[in-house]
Amino acid sequence: MALVRRSRRRGIAGGGAALAAVAVALTQLFLFLPSTSAQQYNGTSRVVPAEGYCSMYGICSHRSDGKVLNCENATKAFKPDTLFSTRIQSLCPTITGDVCCTVDQFDTLHQQVQQAIPFLVGCPACLRNFLNLFCEMSCSPNQSLFINVTSVKQVNNTMTVNGIDYYVTSNYGEELYNSCKDVKFGSLNTRAMDFLGGGAKTYKEWLAFLGRQANLNEIGSPYLITFPSDIGGSSGVKPLNATIYSCGDPSLGCSCGDCPSSSVCMGSLLPQLNRETSCSVKMGSLKVKCLDFSLVVVYLVLLCIFLLWAFLYRTRGRTGMSSQTKPLKNAEDKFQSSNNGKVPDNSGQLSEAAMFPVQPAHPSVIQTYMSTFFRKHGIFVTKRPLLVLSVSLLVPTLLCIGLIHFKVETRPEKLWVSSGSRAADEKQYFDSHLAPFYRIEQLVLATSAFGGSEAPAIVNDNNMKLLFQIQKKVDDLRTNYSESTVSLADICLKPLGTDCATQSVLQYFQLDPKKYDDLGIDHAKFCFQHYSSEETCLSTFQSPIDPSTILGGFPGNNFTEASAFVITYPVNNNVETTGQENGKAVAWERAYVNLVKEEILPMVLAQNLTLSFSSESSIHDELNRESTADAITIVISYIVMFAYISFTIGDRPSRLLSLFVSSKVLLGLSGVILVMLSVLGSIGFFSAIGMKSTLIIMEVIPFLVLAVGVDNMCILVHAVKRQPNGMDLEERISTALVEVGPSITLASLAEVLAFAVSAINPMPATRVFSMFAALAILLDFVLQVSAFVALIVLDFRRAQDGMIDCVPCVRLKSSTVASDDHGHQGLPLLARYMKDVHGPILGYRAVKFIVIVVFIGFSFASIALSTRLQPGLEQQIVLPRDSYLQDYFDDLTTYMKVGPPLYFVVKNFNYSSASEHTNQICSINQCNSNSLLNEIAKQSLSPDTSYIAKPAASWLDDFLIWMSPEAFGCCRKFVDGSYCPPDDQPPCCQRDQDSGSCSASGACNNCTTCFLQSDLHNGRPSTTQFKEKLPWFLDALPSSDCSKGGKGAYSTSLNLSGYQSGIIQASAFRTYHTPLNKQSDYVNSMRAARDFSSKMSKDLQVLPCNWFIQKDGY
């Protein structure tokens, strides 16, 4: 995602002007030969290859931009003086004796190669080989043996070189490429070959890239350099086959991160992070998990034991208990036999009562105590129903006062990550010691597939112009916050302090539609392949834009076939303590969402494209919206349950008029209100003590408590109705409570305890839900056995007095009610089914056996299937189904080709000379082969298991290279000891406002490198040197002459608080995950990162910080 929601990078400037550095460094290594407009002369040099002779010698002219042009000169090599020879030896140790370059030529060579040195100095073997390639081309005394001038141009009446053949053996080219192909360029998490070789995959591609001829004012070689592999008829040609140093050469050893093929680096000291593999049993072609196999074996053993027991029991039963083989008689038959066949008149009531189990002969102490309590409680409630009702309603009503403090927690990191968890501690440490991860605003435009065909490419002229229109609307967007106007420029991330770090394909045109009109769509396609080596492809904030972060849906690296544009606006973020620290950003984000919905979306749809979008506050706002939208669903459900209760607990009179008396509508409504009151009381209590509610509470607990409450209401009402009509109301109520009170109490207590135990879960959403649910069920139980019993008493008295249900002040005629009281009331349909069908069927032994076997099988299957549950919570499940974020998350999965960032934070890095921490972390030469950064690079070679896609960006590596005397264009000082910037930065040069070029001012002529090689100890700075120069590095702008400046790329990568003591409290090293498309990928990647960190923490304190935990807490 161009800085995707699942792949953003801190320090977007990465190499900032470093890109320019790369490109310029690369092409102008071809020394001084840019072309200018002139008359061209085509022909082949007549130089006869011979030892001691040159093909090119001297500088003939200068181009309008000041770059020198070489002469075709078949002259004999000359002997330099001692000083010049010493200078040549310092840069080109393989050139001895005579040379084919002048002092001016060598000075130009020296000036140009300094741009490439920062990229390669971390791998001395690669740097030496790379320099030798150009040293031999420029100054070798045997130049004519392997260089042939094939074309010249006339410039200012002077013939200058326009094309050459540079003969090298295939072995030389292959070994040269192998020594450099894995060298890292840390600040952009990429390889130096992407800059110095255009991402070449073979030595032929690399040499072709180095030799391509650039047009006027473009980066690249000023003349064509071909590297023929076949000398053909070129008599006397001897291709260059100079010594190539392997990157694993001990004398010029590269780090394992830059040379993983080295013999000392072939195996990681850490075991590879493998996916968890479960035990399995192979039976022929069938492969079964050990757990599944064990469960099947145990199930079959239990089945055999059960069959054996059943067989023995059946055999024993035949000897004297044959009567037990018949189906169980129903309770009514037993009752008749016990009463000599006499059936009372109230057979319906007796049959219904017979359905319930008989009380045990010797009840437990608890049951006896509870029965006594409920008998007394029933009598008390019957005598004083209004008092009980008033007192019982008072408690939850008082608790509801706490609702004035009601708040809903919608921040995902607060819902799913407990305050004391490892993830929360990691985030808190990262935010407090480094900086919060920036906020992300994003658009994804994509083409649509029709008729089952593949989606067409999105990179065309119409779509690019549409992007410019969208960009203008976003740039022009203004909103108000605290009486001030806020625009994107006010809140956006600015790595170098000037331009927003917008990630878009439009950055290849510096967001300028006029440049697009001049260059056209082909320039964007050109930049897809040369984004890291072309200055014209740099962004407005002077950083290269990786096409994989701004395009989506492309196969392999075929960026022109991309089917989606990804536009990302990084916005500054602040640690929230009061909730207002990001007020400006939130206000702009909401205006941005409205803009997209109302204006941009119709524009995109008109072009037959799809659009998905998101802002940093989108999830928070959508969860808030869902909390209000669910209120309607809850109200409807309560109305439905009210109707159900009223129908279930009401009587079925024989006369229609009696229905107005026997119905229980008012009682059912009162019961539903009690359930609502218990939920509100629970929420009110916890709100009063400062606990925030969650959407789970709002959506689940009302239904949960309603289900429990409805069950208890039905049980209580039917228990009262089952009592004989001859009893007075006081006796019926007390007997009913004795009958069902203990079971209701124990069931409710079990439910409360279950939720109370769940409250120890560290996950906030689960813990809060359990606490709210436990109290709600407890309040519901208390109200059921007090207020609802009182309501039953009042309702039965109303019915006895013939009062109409919903209008209790109106009475029906006593004759109507009385006649119905003597009507026969049979059992309900469900009760008759359970009595006449379900119960007798379960009485058969075969049915019992089948039921037990099936349910045990289901239990074992559930155990086996539970191991296949995928961890994680998909974000789409949490959000409303009609949320615009649903499409956004789908598009992320469909189109994104990069994963989210991963930071490894080293705590308490001791950079003093006495400590080994520096070599235990870094990945340049002389670093430990098993250092942190080398191990990260090794893990990136197996991304399927480590989920690490790239080597880590290392401020430490770049700082050590920046300080190195070999990178003579980087760490420099004036005579007075103050910092001296590179020659291509003010005040060392004066920048032309129109052309943007920078011409030498002479102000930095006396600058020298910060250190000599002898000032360092084994190539490492002393404690004092480290301490003094680190702020210089972090404030140094990257540029062509020194691409290793740390400003922008590493401004927030380390905490300098108290670093003067020799300890850096926190320093971050950034890499990327592979694309993570499922929640299981996120969980597994986090587990792999933590496993890796724990293995690396034997000598260092390494903390993994995943971006998705930083952002969403998942």
mmCIF file of C-alpha atoms in Angstrom, residues 611-735:
data_model
loop_
_atom_site.group_PDB
_atom_site.id
_atom_site.type_symbol
_atom_site.label_atom_id
_atom_site.label_comp_id
_atom_site.label_asym_id
_atom_site.label_seq_id
_atom_site.Cartn_x
_atom_site.Cartn_y
_atom_site.Cartn_z
ATOM 1 C CA LEU A 611 -12.902 2.994 -5.176
ATOM 2 C CA SER A 612 -12.268 1.995 -1.585
ATOM 3 C CA PHE A 613 -10.876 4.275 1.055
ATOM 4 C CA SER A 614 -9.993 4.623 4.692
ATOM 5 C CA SER A 615 -8.761 7.120 7.228
ATOM 6 C CA GLU A 616 -7.016 6.574 10.537
ATOM 7 C CA SER A 617 -10.211 7.356 12.453
ATOM 8 C CA SER A 618 -12.473 5.305 10.162
ATOM 9 C CA ILE A 619 -12.606 2.181 12.322
ATOM 10 C CA HIS A 620 -13.335 4.229 15.421
ATOM 11 C CA ASP A 621 -16.115 6.167 13.679
ATOM 12 C CA GLU A 622 -17.660 3.093 12.081
ATOM 13 C CA LEU A 623 -17.766 1.239 15.398
ATOM 14 C CA ASN A 624 -19.484 4.241 16.941
ATOM 15 C CA ARG A 625 -22.022 4.232 14.137
ATOM 16 C CA GLU A 626 -22.699 0.548 14.660
ATOM 17 C CA SER A 627 -23.402 1.058 18.358
ATOM 18 C CA THR A 628 -26.306 3.399 17.559
ATOM 19 C CA ALA A 629 -27.590 1.360 14.604
ATOM 20 C CA ASP A 630 -28.036 -1.775 16.742
ATOM 21 C CA ALA A 631 -30.496 -0.043 19.062
ATOM 22 C CA ILE A 632 -33.349 -0.722 16.612
ATOM 23 C CA THR A 633 -32.499 -4.419 16.459
ATOM 24 C CA ILE A 634 -32.490 -4.676 20.231
ATOM 25 C CA VAL A 635 -35.883 -2.944 20.518
ATOM 26 C CA ILE A 636 -37.437 -5.242 17.905
ATOM 27 C CA SER A 637 -36.067 -8.328 19.612
ATOM 28 C CA TYR A 638 -37.516 -7.259 22.948
ATOM 29 C CA ILE A 639 -40.916 -6.651 21.354
ATOM 30 C CA VAL A 640 -40.848 -10.120 19.795
ATOM 31 C CA MET A 641 -39.847 -11.721 23.081
ATOM 32 C CA PHE A 642 -42.577 -9.778 24.866
ATOM 33 C CA ALA A 643 -45.160 -11.216 22.476
ATOM 34 C CA TYR A 644 -43.713 -14.696 22.902
ATOM 35 C CA ILE A 645 -43.800 -14.511 26.695
ATOM 36 C CA SER A 646 -47.332 -13.183 26.741
ATOM 37 C CA PHE A 647 -48.489 -16.044 24.530
ATOM 38 C CA THR A 648 -46.536 -18.710 26.428
ATOM 39 C CA ILE A 649 -47.508 -17.890 29.999
ATOM 40 C CA GLY A 650 -51.116 -17.014 29.232
ATOM 41 C CA ASP A 651 -54.088 -19.412 29.646
ATOM 42 C CA ARG A 652 -56.273 -20.761 26.832
ATOM 43 C CA PRO A 653 -59.839 -20.049 27.938
ATOM 44 C CA SER A 654 -62.881 -21.801 26.499
ATOM 45 C CA ARG A 655 -64.649 -18.485 25.940
ATOM 46 C CA LEU A 656 -63.340 -15.558 23.974
ATOM 47 C CA LEU A 657 -64.361 -12.996 26.585
ATOM 48 C CA SER A 658 -62.369 -14.859 29.211
ATOM 49 C CA LEU A 659 -59.241 -14.252 27.146
ATOM 50 C CA PHE A 660 -59.204 -10.638 28.332
ATOM 51 C CA VAL A 661 -58.836 -11.900 31.885
ATOM 52 C CA SER A 662 -56.702 -15.032 31.481
ATOM 53 C CA SER A 663 -54.078 -13.462 29.179
ATOM 54 C CA LYS A 664 -50.749 -12.405 30.695
ATOM 55 C CA VAL A 665 -49.801 -9.504 28.434
ATOM 56 C CA LEU A 666 -49.225 -7.067 31.282
ATOM 57 C CA LEU A 667 -47.262 -9.677 33.221
ATOM 58 C CA GLY A 668 -45.115 -10.456 30.151
ATOM 59 C CA LEU A 669 -44.450 -6.758 29.537
ATOM 60 C CA SER A 670 -43.472 -6.320 33.167
ATOM 61 C CA GLY A 671 -41.089 -9.252 32.906
ATOM 62 C CA VAL A 672 -39.364 -7.778 29.838
ATOM 63 C CA ILE A 673 -39.040 -4.448 31.626
ATOM 64 C CA LEU A 674 -37.380 -6.229 34.547
ATOM 65 C CA VAL A 675 -34.861 -7.785 32.147
ATOM 66 C CA MET A 676 -34.109 -4.374 30.627
ATOM 67 C CA LEU A 677 -33.779 -2.897 34.089
ATOM 68 C CA SER A 678 -31.227 -5.542 35.107
ATOM 69 C CA VAL A 679 -29.126 -4.829 31.969
ATOM 70 C CA LEU A 680 -29.291 -1.075 32.505
ATOM 71 C CA GLY A 681 -28.472 -1.482 36.206
ATOM 72 C CA SER A 682 -25.369 -3.489 35.378
ATOM 73 C CA ILE A 683 -24.196 -0.964 32.800
ATOM 74 C CA GLY A 684 -24.982 1.907 35.179
ATOM 75 C CA PHE A 685 -22.977 0.393 38.021
ATOM 76 C CA PHE A 686 -19.828 -0.179 35.971
ATOM 77 C CA SER A 687 -20.184 3.196 34.252
ATOM 78 C CA ALA A 688 -20.328 4.832 37.670
ATOM 79 C CA ILE A 689 -16.998 3.281 38.664
ATOM 80 C CA GLY A 690 -15.367 4.434 35.415
ATOM 81 C CA MET A 691 -15.474 1.347 33.210
ATOM 82 C CA LYS A 692 -16.299 1.889 29.566
ATOM 83 C CA SER A 693 -18.810 -0.297 27.794
ATOM 84 C CA THR A 694 -18.119 -2.089 24.519
ATOM 85 C CA LEU A 695 -20.139 -2.906 21.449
ATOM 86 C CA ILE A 696 -20.200 -6.562 22.490
ATOM 87 C CA ILE A 697 -22.020 -5.565 25.668
ATOM 88 C CA MET A 698 -24.501 -3.464 23.737
ATOM 89 C CA GLU A 699 -25.186 -6.201 21.210
ATOM 90 C CA VAL A 700 -25.017 -9.442 23.199
ATOM 91 C CA ILE A 701 -25.880 -8.937 26.870
ATOM 92 C CA PRO A 702 -29.460 -7.715 26.284
ATOM 93 C CA PHE A 703 -30.213 -10.915 24.360
ATOM 94 C CA LEU A 704 -28.332 -13.107 26.820
ATOM 95 C CA VAL A 705 -30.142 -11.771 29.867
ATOM 96 C CA LEU A 706 -33.443 -11.768 28.003
ATOM 97 C CA ALA A 707 -33.044 -15.472 27.223
ATOM 98 C CA VAL A 708 -32.284 -16.295 30.868
ATOM 99 C CA GLY A 709 -35.062 -14.030 32.122
ATOM 100 C CA VAL A 710 -37.696 -15.461 29.780
ATOM 101 C CA ASP A 711 -36.786 -18.984 30.864
ATOM 102 C CA ASN A 712 -37.151 -18.134 34.528
ATOM 103 C CA MET A 713 -40.414 -16.280 33.974
ATOM 104 C CA CYS A 714 -41.969 -19.228 32.167
ATOM 105 C CA ILE A 715 -40.786 -21.644 34.862
ATOM 106 C CA LEU A 716 -42.213 -19.522 37.682
ATOM 107 C CA VAL A 717 -45.577 -18.864 36.048
ATOM 108 C CA HIS A 718 -46.121 -22.475 35.015
ATOM 109 C CA ALA A 719 -45.062 -23.705 38.460
ATOM 110 C CA VAL A 720 -47.797 -21.556 40.040
ATOM 111 C CA LYS A 721 -50.363 -22.671 37.472
ATOM 112 C CA ARG A 722 -49.586 -26.342 38.139
ATOM 113 C CA GLN A 723 -50.662 -26.072 41.748
ATOM 114 C CA PRO A 724 -54.195 -27.376 42.574
ATOM 115 C CA ASN A 725 -56.920 -24.790 42.234
ATOM 116 C CA GLY A 726 -58.163 -25.639 45.694
ATOM 117 C CA MET A 727 -55.132 -24.037 47.345
ATOM 118 C CA ASP A 728 -55.215 -20.446 48.370
ATOM 119 C CA LEU A 729 -52.870 -18.094 46.499
ATOM 120 C CA GLU A 730 -50.390 -17.893 49.381
ATOM 121 C CA GLU A 731 -49.965 -21.661 49.413
ATOM 122 C CA ARG A 732 -49.726 -21.904 45.627
ATOM 123 C CA ILE A 733 -46.984 -19.264 45.437
ATOM 124 C CA SER A 734 -44.933 -20.715 48.281
ATOM 125 C CA THR A 735 -45.268 -24.278 46.963
#
